[in-house]
């Protein structure tokens, strides 16, 4: 592994790279901040729950290089947006978050565009999909440190690697399980993008860009309805998925890295197969089933520093170090973390190349042919609720096929008008 880029740079110089607009935004937002905060040599860092020990070494390196003290606290990053927006000045200088929260944080003025030098490093070092997750309206606002996608888990004693390349083969030879009665929209909604429809436009940032109300969208709903009579399909619940996998009721299911240990415990480590999503026939056409892609990020909140540009510069440097190649490698290998790296160099390492789960996630995240970067718009709140209700009602027979098109067209309008 190459030496960190940050080791070749002087921290004081980082302050000179800060975008003028970012500094102005910080100054305007913090005009009432007391001078004591701007004189502080302490940077508050929020890391994901369970991650504090894994970041100890990199934080110590930063403290030694910078002269700043880091107060590191574990925080539920799924609530980062809520916690930071509540009181930005009292929140962390640097915090972790899932990329789909980025849009609301940018629109509310909590975070600013990453300085140009860092944006260039991110574009060079990380995968295209990860870079897309760190951007909003074409500008980079955060530092990627991991990628996340669902994959296919299967029981190798029942299905072969060739079998799981196609959904119809899986369900004719064995069984596939998913939560359809109480629909998991995160897992199932990407079927619409699999057939060429869009969610909030091609880039996921166009409020009126959802186009599910067409023949392709109708074919997806019909496919969902048909699974109720598919002998190879088993409806699961969030609570019984792994137990059904373990007792053989289902030979395959789709989940993410977070369920690796549970899947290994269910069928045995040697029996667990991991693969990319299968191809699937919808509306008479074979398509590649897609998944949502998540990108793990660190972002800088300038508000706690007030007008202290040195502290702001140091915060960006800390975010850069936390997401460096060395740090991403550590997050992948550190026991209990297993974060799939976004960094291209780390992805090419022997440890990552030899890891079956990592390879499946990386292939899923390698292009838009397998995944769709989860949109960052605030309207996603409406999307999750309404899509889950619509898809569940179709599977449960509450919506008849003759009404599919009208329901989808109304769905498109509801998302376009959502706030």
CSV table of C-alpha atoms in Angstrom, one decimal:
chain,number,residue,atom,x,y,z
A,1,UNK,CA,0.0,0.0,0.0
A,2,UNK,CA,1.3,3.4,-0.9
A,3,UNK,CA,2.0,6.1,1.6
A,4,UNK,CA,-0.9,8.3,2.5
A,5,UNK,CA,-1.3,11.4,0.4
A,6,UNK,CA,-1.9,13.4,3.5
A,7,UNK,CA,1.6,12.5,4.8
A,8,UNK,CA,3.0,14.4,2.0
A,9,UNK,CA,1.1,17.6,2.8
A,10,UNK,CA,1.5,20.2,5.5
A,11,UNK,CA,-1.6,20.8,7.5
A,12,UNK,CA,-1.2,24.5,7.5
A,13,UNK,CA,-1.2,24.5,3.8
A,14,UNK,CA,-4.5,22.8,3.7
A,15,UNK,CA,-6.1,26.0,4.9
A,16,UNK,CA,-5.1,27.7,1.7
A,17,UNK,CA,-7.0,25.2,-0.4
A,18,UNK,CA,-10.3,25.8,1.2
A,19,UNK,CA,-12.8,27.1,-1.3
A,20,UNK,CA,-13.7,30.7,-0.7
A,21,UNK,CA,-17.4,30.1,-1.0
A,22,UNK,CA,-17.2,27.5,1.7
A,23,UNK,CA,-15.4,29.8,4.1
A,24,UNK,CA,-17.9,32.6,3.4
A,25,UNK,CA,-20.8,30.2,4.1
A,26,UNK,CA,-19.2,29.2,7.4
A,27,UNK,CA,-18.6,32.8,8.4
A,28,UNK,CA,-22.2,33.8,7.6
A,29,UNK,CA,-23.7,30.8,9.4
A,30,UNK,CA,-21.6,31.3,12.5
A,31,UNK,CA,-21.6,35.1,13.0
A,32,UNK,CA,-23.0,34.7,16.5
A,33,UNK,CA,-20.6,32.1,17.5
A,34,UNK,CA,-18.4,33.0,20.5
A,35,UNK,CA,-14.7,33.4,19.9
A,36,UNK,CA,-13.9,30.6,22.5
A,37,UNK,CA,-15.0,28.0,20.0
A,38,UNK,CA,-12.9,29.3,17.2
A,39,UNK,CA,-9.8,29.2,19.5
A,40,UNK,CA,-10.4,25.6,20.4
A,41,UNK,CA,-7.8,23.0,19.5
A,42,UNK,CA,-10.3,20.2,19.9
A,43,UNK,CA,-12.1,18.6,16.9
A,44,UNK,CA,-15.2,16.6,17.6
A,45,UNK,CA,-15.5,13.4,15.5
A,46,UNK,CA,-18.6,11.2,15.2
A,47,UNK,CA,-17.8,7.7,13.9
A,48,UNK,CA,-20.2,4.8,13.3
A,49,UNK,CA,-21.5,2.7,16.2
A,50,UNK,CA,-18.9,0.0,17.0
A,51,UNK,CA,-16.1,1.7,15.0
A,52,UNK,CA,-14.2,3.7,17.6
A,53,UNK,CA,-11.4,1.3,18.3
A,54,UNK,CA,-10.9,0.7,14.6
A,55,UNK,CA,-10.1,4.4,14.1
A,56,UNK,CA,-7.8,4.9,17.1
A,57,UNK,CA,-4.5,4.6,15.3
A,58,UNK,CA,-5.4,7.0,12.4
A,59,UNK,CA,-6.8,9.5,14.9
A,60,UNK,CA,-3.5,9.4,16.9
A,61,UNK,CA,-1.6,10.0,13.7
A,62,UNK,CA,-3.7,13.0,12.9
A,63,UNK,CA,-3.3,14.4,16.4
A,64,UNK,CA,0.5,14.0,16.2
A,65,UNK,CA,0.6,15.7,12.7
A,66,UNK,CA,-1.8,18.5,13.4
A,67,UNK,CA,-1.5,19.5,17.0
A,68,UNK,CA,-5.3,19.2,17.4
A,69,UNK,CA,-7.0,16.9,19.9
A,70,UNK,CA,-9.8,14.7,18.6
A,71,UNK,CA,-12.8,13.9,20.8
A,72,UNK,CA,-14.1,10.7,19.1
A,73,UNK,CA,-17.6,9.6,19.9
A,74,UNK,CA,-19.6,6.7,18.5
A,75,UNK,CA,-22.9,7.8,16.9
A,76,UNK,CA,-25.7,6.1,14.9
A,77,UNK,CA,-24.8,7.4,11.5
A,78,UNK,CA,-28.3,6.5,10.2
A,79,UNK,CA,-29.4,9.5,12.3
A,80,UNK,CA,-26.6,11.8,11.3
A,81,UNK,CA,-28.8,14.2,9.4
A,82,UNK,CA,-31.2,14.5,12.3
A,83,UNK,CA,-28.4,14.9,14.9
A,84,UNK,CA,-26.3,17.4,13.0
A,85,UNK,CA,-29.2,19.6,11.8
A,86,UNK,CA,-30.6,19.8,15.3
A,87,UNK,CA,-27.8,22.1,16.4
A,88,UNK,CA,-24.9,22.3,13.9
A,89,UNK,CA,-22.7,24.4,16.2
A,90,UNK,CA,-22.8,21.8,18.9
A,91,UNK,CA,-22.6,18.9,16.5
A,92,UNK,CA,-19.4,17.2,15.4
A,93,UNK,CA,-16.8,18.9,13.1
A,94,UNK,CA,-16.4,15.6,11.2
A,95,UNK,CA,-19.1,12.9,11.1
A,96,UNK,CA,-20.0,9.7,9.3
A,97,UNK,CA,-23.2,9.4,7.3
A,98,UNK,CA,-24.9,7.2,4.6
A,99,UNK,CA,-24.8,9.0,1.3
A,100,UNK,CA,-28.6,9.3,0.8
A,101,UNK,CA,-28.7,11.9,3.6
A,102,UNK,CA,-26.3,14.2,1.7
A,103,UNK,CA,-28.9,16.1,-0.3
A,104,UNK,CA,-30.9,17.4,2.7
A,105,UNK,CA,-27.7,18.4,4.6
A,106,UNK,CA,-26.5,20.4,1.5
A,107,UNK,CA,-29.9,22.0,1.0
A,108,UNK,CA,-30.1,23.0,4.6
A,109,UNK,CA,-26.6,24.6,4.4
A,110,UNK,CA,-25.1,22.3,7.1
A,111,UNK,CA,-22.2,21.1,4.9
A,112,UNK,CA,-20.3,22.9,2.1
A,113,UNK,CA,-18.5,21.8,-1.0
A,114,UNK,CA,-15.3,19.9,-0.4
A,115,UNK,CA,-12.2,22.0,-1.3
A,116,UNK,CA,-11.0,21.4,-4.8
A,117,UNK,CA,-7.7,19.5,-3.9
A,118,UNK,CA,-9.7,17.0,-1.9
A,119,UNK,CA,-12.4,16.6,-4.6
A,120,UNK,CA,-9.7,15.8,-7.1
A,121,UNK,CA,-8.2,13.2,-4.8
A,122,UNK,CA,-11.6,11.6,-4.3
A,123,UNK,CA,-12.2,11.5,-8.0
A,124,UNK,CA,-8.9,9.9,-8.6
A,125,UNK,CA,-8.8,7.4,-5.8
A,126,UNK,CA,-12.3,6.1,-5.4
A,127,UNK,CA,-14.6,4.3,-7.8
A,128,UNK,CA,-17.0,6.2,-10.1
A,129,UNK,CA,-20.1,4.9,-8.2
A,130,UNK,CA,-18.6,5.9,-4.9
A,131,UNK,CA,-17.7,9.4,-6.2
A,132,UNK,CA,-21.3,9.8,-7.5
A,133,UNK,CA,-22.5,9.0,-4.0
A,134,UNK,CA,-20.4,11.8,-2.6
A,135,UNK,CA,-21.7,14.3,-5.0
A,136,UNK,CA,-24.9,16.4,-5.1
A,137,UNK,CA,-25.8,18.6,-8.1
A,138,UNK,CA,-22.5,17.8,-9.6
A,139,UNK,CA,-20.3,19.0,-6.7
A,140,UNK,CA,-18.4,16.9,-4.1
A,141,UNK,CA,-19.6,17.3,-0.5
A,142,UNK,CA,-18.1,14.4,1.3
A,143,UNK,CA,-15.4,11.7,1.5
A,144,UNK,CA,-16.2,8.1,0.6
A,145,UNK,CA,-14.9,5.3,2.7
A,146,UNK,CA,-17.0,2.3,1.8
A,147,UNK,CA,-19.6,0.9,-0.5
A,148,UNK,CA,-22.6,-1.3,0.3
A,149,UNK,CA,-24.9,-3.3,-1.9
A,150,UNK,CA,-27.1,-6.3,-1.4
A,151,UNK,CA,-26.0,-9.6,-3.0
A,152,UNK,CA,-27.4,-13.1,-3.4
A,153,UNK,CA,-26.7,-15.6,-0.5
A,154,UNK,CA,-27.4,-19.2,-1.5
A,155,UNK,CA,-26.9,-22.7,-0.1
A,156,UNK,CA,-24.2,-24.4,-2.1
A,157,UNK,CA,-25.5,-27.8,-1.0
A,158,UNK,CA,-28.7,-27.1,-3.0
A,159,UNK,CA,-27.8,-24.7,-5.8
A,160,UNK,CA,-24.7,-24.4,-7.9
A,161,UNK,CA,-22.9,-21.2,-9.1
A,162,UNK,CA,-24.4,-21.8,-12.5
A,163,UNK,CA,-27.9,-22.2,-11.1
A,164,UNK,CA,-27.9,-18.8,-9.3
A,165,UNK,CA,-27.1,-16.8,-12.5
A,166,UNK,CA,-30.8,-16.9,-13.4
A,167,UNK,CA,-33.9,-16.3,-11.2
A,168,UNK,CA,-36.0,-18.8,-13.1
A,169,UNK,CA,-33.4,-21.5,-12.6
A,170,UNK,CA,-33.3,-20.8,-8.9
A,171,UNK,CA,-37.0,-21.0,-8.5
A,172,UNK,CA,-37.5,-24.1,-10.7
A,173,UNK,CA,-34.7,-26.1,-9.0
A,174,UNK,CA,-35.1,-24.8,-5.5
A,175,UNK,CA,-36.5,-21.7,-3.7
A,176,UNK,CA,-35.9,-18.0,-3.3
A,177,UNK,CA,-37.2,-16.0,-0.4
A,178,UNK,CA,-38.0,-12.3,0.0
A,179,UNK,CA,-40.3,-10.1,2.1
A,180,UNK,CA,-43.2,-9.3,-0.3
A,181,UNK,CA,-46.3,-9.4,2.0
A,182,UNK,CA,-44.8,-6.6,4.0
A,183,UNK,CA,-42.7,-5.2,1.2
A,184,UNK,CA,-39.1,-4.3,1.6
A,185,UNK,CA,-38.9,-1.5,-1.0
A,186,UNK,CA,-35.1,-1.1,-0.5
A,187,UNK,CA,-34.7,-4.6,-1.9
A,188,UNK,CA,-37.5,-4.8,-4.5
A,189,UNK,CA,-38.1,-1.3,-5.9
A,190,UNK,CA,-34.9,-1.4,-8.0
A,191,UNK,CA,-36.7,-3.9,-10.3
A,192,UNK,CA,-38.2,-0.8,-12.0
A,193,UNK,CA,-34.7,0.4,-12.8
A,194,UNK,CA,-33.9,-3.1,-14.0
A,195,UNK,CA,-36.4,-2.7,-16.8
A,196,UNK,CA,-35.2,0.8,-17.8
A,197,UNK,CA,-37.4,3.1,-15.7
A,198,UNK,CA,-35.9,5.9,-13.6
A,199,UNK,CA,-36.2,7.1,-10.0
A,200,UNK,CA,-35.9,10.9,-9.8
A,201,UNK,CA,-34.3,10.9,-13.3
A,202,UNK,CA,-31.2,9.4,-14.6
A,203,UNK,CA,-29.0,11.0,-12.0
A,204,UNK,CA,-31.4,10.6,-9.1
A,205,UNK,CA,-31.7,14.3,-8.5
A,206,UNK,CA,-34.7,15.4,-10.7
A,207,UNK,CA,-37.8,15.7,-8.5
A,208,UNK,CA,-40.2,15.1,-11.4
A,209,UNK,CA,-38.0,12.5,-13.0
A,210,UNK,CA,-39.7,9.2,-11.9
A,211,UNK,CA,-41.3,7.4,-14.8
A,212,UNK,CA,-42.7,4.1,-13.6
A,213,UNK,CA,-46.2,4.8,-15.1
A,214,UNK,CA,-45.5,2.9,-18.4
A,215,UNK,CA,-45.7,-0.6,-19.8
A,216,UNK,CA,-42.3,-1.6,-18.3
A,217,UNK,CA,-43.5,-0.5,-14.9
A,218,UNK,CA,-46.7,-2.5,-15.3
A,219,UNK,CA,-44.7,-5.6,-16.2
A,220,UNK,CA,-42.8,-5.2,-12.9
A,221,UNK,CA,-46.0,-5.1,-10.9
A,222,UNK,CA,-47.3,-8.1,-12.8
A,223,UNK,CA,-44.1,-10.0,-12.0
A,224,UNK,CA,-44.5,-9.2,-8.3
A,225,UNK,CA,-48.1,-10.4,-8.4
A,226,UNK,CA,-47.1,-13.6,-10.1
A,227,UNK,CA,-44.7,-14.5,-7.4
A,228,UNK,CA,-47.6,-15.4,-5.1
A,229,UNK,CA,-48.3,-18.4,-7.3
A,230,UNK,CA,-44.7,-19.2,-8.0
A,231,UNK,CA,-43.9,-22.5,-6.1
A,232,UNK,CA,-40.3,-21.6,-6.0
A,233,UNK,CA,-40.9,-18.3,-4.2
A,234,UNK,CA,-41.3,-18.1,-0.4
A,235,UNK,CA,-42.5,-15.0,1.4
A,236,UNK,CA,-40.3,-14.1,4.3
A,237,UNK,CA,-40.4,-11.7,7.2
A,238,UNK,CA,-37.5,-9.7,8.6
A,239,UNK,CA,-37.6,-11.9,11.7
A,240,UNK,CA,-37.7,-15.3,10.1
A,241,UNK,CA,-35.5,-14.9,7.0
A,242,UNK,CA,-32.3,-16.4,8.4
A,243,UNK,CA,-34.1,-19.2,10.2
A,244,UNK,CA,-35.9,-20.2,7.0
A,245,UNK,CA,-32.5,-20.0,5.2
A,246,UNK,CA,-31.0,-22.3,7.9
A,247,UNK,CA,-33.8,-24.9,7.9
A,248,UNK,CA,-33.8,-25.2,4.1
A,249,UNK,CA,-37.2,-23.6,3.5
A,250,UNK,CA,-35.4,-21.1,1.2
A,251,UNK,CA,-32.2,-22.0,-0.7
A,252,UNK,CA,-31.4,-18.4,-1.6
A,253,UNK,CA,-32.2,-14.8,-0.5
A,254,UNK,CA,-30.8,-11.3,-1.1
A,255,UNK,CA,-29.2,-9.3,1.7
A,256,UNK,CA,-26.1,-7.3,2.4
A,257,UNK,CA,-22.7,-7.5,4.2
A,258,UNK,CA,-24.5,-6.8,7.5
A,259,UNK,CA,-26.0,-10.3,7.3
A,260,UNK,CA,-22.9,-12.2,6.5
A,261,UNK,CA,-22.3,-13.8,9.9
A,262,UNK,CA,-26.0,-14.6,10.3
A,263,UNK,CA,-26.0,-16.3,6.9
A,264,UNK,CA,-22.8,-18.2,7.7
A,265,UNK,CA,-24.4,-19.3,11.0
A,266,UNK,CA,-27.6,-20.4,9.2
A,267,UNK,CA,-26.2,-22.7,6.6
A,268,UNK,CA,-22.5,-23.1,7.7
A,269,UNK,CA,-19.6,-21.2,6.4
A,270,UNK,CA,-18.6,-23.9,3.9
A,271,UNK,CA,-22.1,-24.1,2.5
A,272,UNK,CA,-22.7,-20.4,2.0
A,273,UNK,CA,-22.4,-19.2,-1.5
A,274,UNK,CA,-22.3,-15.5,-2.4
A,275,UNK,CA,-23.0,-14.1,-5.9
A,276,UNK,CA,-24.2,-11.0,-7.7
A,277,UNK,CA,-27.9,-10.6,-8.4
A,278,UNK,CA,-29.3,-13.0,-11.0
A,279,UNK,CA,-30.8,-12.2,-14.3
A,280,UNK,CA,-34.5,-12.2,-14.3
A,281,UNK,CA,-37.4,-12.4,-16.9
A,282,UNK,CA,-39.9,-9.6,-16.6
A,283,UNK,CA,-42.5,-8.9,-19.3
A,284,UNK,CA,-40.9,-11.5,-21.5
A,285,UNK,CA,-37.5,-9.8,-21.4
A,286,UNK,CA,-34.5,-11.1,-19.6
A,287,UNK,CA,-32.8,-8.3,-17.6
A,288,UNK,CA,-30.1,-7.9,-15.0
A,289,UNK,CA,-31.8,-7.5,-11.6
A,290,UNK,CA,-30.5,-4.3,-10.0
A,291,UNK,CA,-30.0,-3.2,-6.4
A,292,UNK,CA,-29.6,0.1,-4.6
A,293,UNK,CA,-26.0,1.1,-3.9
A,294,UNK,CA,-25.1,2.8,-0.7
A,295,UNK,CA,-21.9,4.8,-0.1
A,296,UNK,CA,-20.5,5.4,3.3
A,297,UNK,CA,-19.1,8.9,3.8
A,298,UNK,CA,-17.4,11.3,6.2
A,299,UNK,CA,-18.4,15.0,6.0
A,300,UNK,CA,-17.2,18.2,7.5
A,301,UNK,CA,-19.5,20.5,9.5
A,302,UNK,CA,-17.9,24.0,9.6
A,303,UNK,CA,-20.3,25.5,12.1
A,304,UNK,CA,-18.5,24.4,15.4
A,305,UNK,CA,-15.3,26.2,14.2
A,306,UNK,CA,-17.0,29.5,13.6
A,307,UNK,CA,-14.5,31.6,11.6
A,308,UNK,CA,-11.5,29.6,12.6
A,309,UNK,CA,-10.3,28.6,9.1
A,310,UNK,CA,-7.3,26.6,10.6
A,311,UNK,CA,-9.7,24.3,12.5
A,312,UNK,CA,-11.9,24.0,9.4
A,313,UNK,CA,-8.8,23.0,7.3
A,314,UNK,CA,-7.8,20.5,10.0
A,315,UNK,CA,-11.3,19.0,9.9
A,316,UNK,CA,-11.1,18.4,6.2
A,317,UNK,CA,-7.6,16.9,6.7
A,318,UNK,CA,-9.0,14.6,9.3
A,319,UNK,CA,-11.9,13.5,7.0
A,320,UNK,CA,-9.3,12.8,4.3
A,321,UNK,CA,-7.2,10.7,6.6
A,322,UNK,CA,-10.2,8.7,7.8
A,323,UNK,CA,-11.0,7.8,4.2
A,324,UNK,CA,-7.4,7.3,3.0
A,325,UNK,CA,-6.4,4.0,1.3
A,326,UNK,CA,-4.7,2.9,4.6
A,327,UNK,CA,-7.7,3.6,6.6
A,328,UNK,CA,-10.1,1.9,4.2
A,329,UNK,CA,-7.9,-1.2,4.2
A,330,UNK,CA,-8.0,-1.2,8.0
A,331,UNK,CA,-11.8,-0.8,7.9
A,332,UNK,CA,-12.0,-3.9,5.7
A,333,UNK,CA,-9.6,-6.1,7.7
A,334,UNK,CA,-10.4,-4.9,11.3
A,335,UNK,CA,-12.4,-7.5,13.1
A,336,UNK,CA,-16.1,-6.7,13.2
A,337,UNK,CA,-15.9,-4.0,10.6
A,338,UNK,CA,-15.7,-5.6,7.2
A,339,UNK,CA,-16.4,-2.4,5.3
A,340,UNK,CA,-16.1,-3.0,1.5
A,341,UNK,CA,-13.6,-0.3,0.3
A,342,UNK,CA,-14.5,2.5,-2.1
A,343,UNK,CA,-10.8,3.1,-2.9
A,344,UNK,CA,-9.7,1.5,-6.2
A,345,UNK,CA,-6.2,0.6,-4.9
A,346,UNK,CA,-7.6,-1.2,-1.8
A,347,UNK,CA,-10.1,-3.0,-4.0
A,348,UNK,CA,-7.2,-4.4,-6.0
A,349,UNK,CA,-5.3,-5.7,-3.0
A,350,UNK,CA,-4.9,-9.5,-2.4
A,351,UNK,CA,-7.1,-9.4,0.7
A,352,UNK,CA,-10.0,-7.9,-1.0
A,353,UNK,CA,-9.5,-9.9,-4.2
A,354,UNK,CA,-9.7,-13.2,-2.3
A,355,UNK,CA,-12.8,-12.3,-0.3
A,356,UNK,CA,-16.0,-13.7,-1.9
A,357,UNK,CA,-18.4,-11.2,-0.4
A,358,UNK,CA,-16.2,-8.2,-1.2
A,359,UNK,CA,-15.9,-9.4,-4.8
A,360,UNK,CA,-19.7,-9.7,-5.2
A,361,UNK,CA,-20.3,-6.3,-3.7
A,362,UNK,CA,-17.6,-4.7,-5.8
A,363,UNK,CA,-19.0,-6.3,-9.0
A,364,UNK,CA,-22.5,-5.1,-8.1
A,365,UNK,CA,-21.1,-1.6,-7.4
A,366,UNK,CA,-18.9,-1.6,-10.5
A,367,UNK,CA,-21.5,-0.1,-12.9
A,368,UNK,CA,-25.0,1.1,-13.4
A,369,UNK,CA,-25.7,-2.3,-15.0
A,370,UNK,CA,-25.9,-3.8,-11.5
A,371,UNK,CA,-26.8,-1.0,-9.1
A,372,UNK,CA,-28.4,2.4,-8.9
A,373,UNK,CA,-26.9,4.9,-6.5
A,374,UNK,CA,-29.7,5.6,-4.0
A,375,UNK,CA,-31.1,9.1,-4.6
A,376,UNK,CA,-30.3,11.8,-2.0
A,377,UNK,CA,-33.4,14.0,-2.4
A,378,UNK,CA,-35.5,14.7,0.6
A,379,UNK,CA,-38.4,13.3,-1.4
A,380,UNK,CA,-37.0,9.8,-0.8
A,381,UNK,CA,-38.9,9.9,2.5
A,382,UNK,CA,-42.1,9.8,0.5
A,383,UNK,CA,-40.7,7.2,-1.9
A,384,UNK,CA,-40.0,4.7,0.8
A,385,UNK,CA,-43.4,4.9,2.3
A,386,UNK,CA,-45.5,5.0,-0.9
A,387,UNK,CA,-43.5,2.4,-2.9
A,388,UNK,CA,-43.7,-0.1,-0.1
A,389,UNK,CA,-47.4,0.3,0.2
A,390,UNK,CA,-48.0,0.1,-3.5
A,391,UNK,CA,-45.8,-3.0,-4.0
A,392,UNK,CA,-47.3,-4.8,-1.0
A,393,UNK,CA,-50.8,-4.1,-2.2
A,394,UNK,CA,-50.0,-5.6,-5.5
A,395,UNK,CA,-48.5,-8.8,-4.1
A,396,UNK,CA,-51.4,-9.1,-1.6
A,397,UNK,CA,-54.0,-8.8,-4.4
A,398,UNK,CA,-55.4,-5.5,-3.1
A,399,UNK,CA,-54.8,-3.8,-6.5
A,400,UNK,CA,-56.1,-5.5,-9.7
A,401,UNK,CA,-54.0,-5.7,-12.9
A,402,UNK,CA,-56.3,-3.4,-14.7
A,403,UNK,CA,-55.4,-0.6,-12.3
A,404,UNK,CA,-51.6,-1.1,-12.4
A,405,UNK,CA,-50.9,1.7,-14.9
A,406,UNK,CA,-53.1,4.3,-13.2
A,407,UNK,CA,-51.6,3.5,-9.8
A,408,UNK,CA,-48.1,3.9,-11.2
A,409,UNK,CA,-48.9,7.1,-12.9
A,410,UNK,CA,-50.4,8.5,-9.7
A,411,UNK,CA,-47.2,7.3,-7.9
A,412,UNK,CA,-45.1,9.3,-10.3
A,413,UNK,CA,-47.2,12.4,-9.7
A,414,UNK,CA,-47.0,11.9,-5.9
A,415,UNK,CA,-43.2,11.8,-5.9
A,416,UNK,CA,-43.0,14.9,-8.2
A,417,UNK,CA,-45.2,16.8,-5.8
A,418,UNK,CA,-43.5,15.6,-2.6
A,419,UNK,CA,-41.7,18.1,-0.4
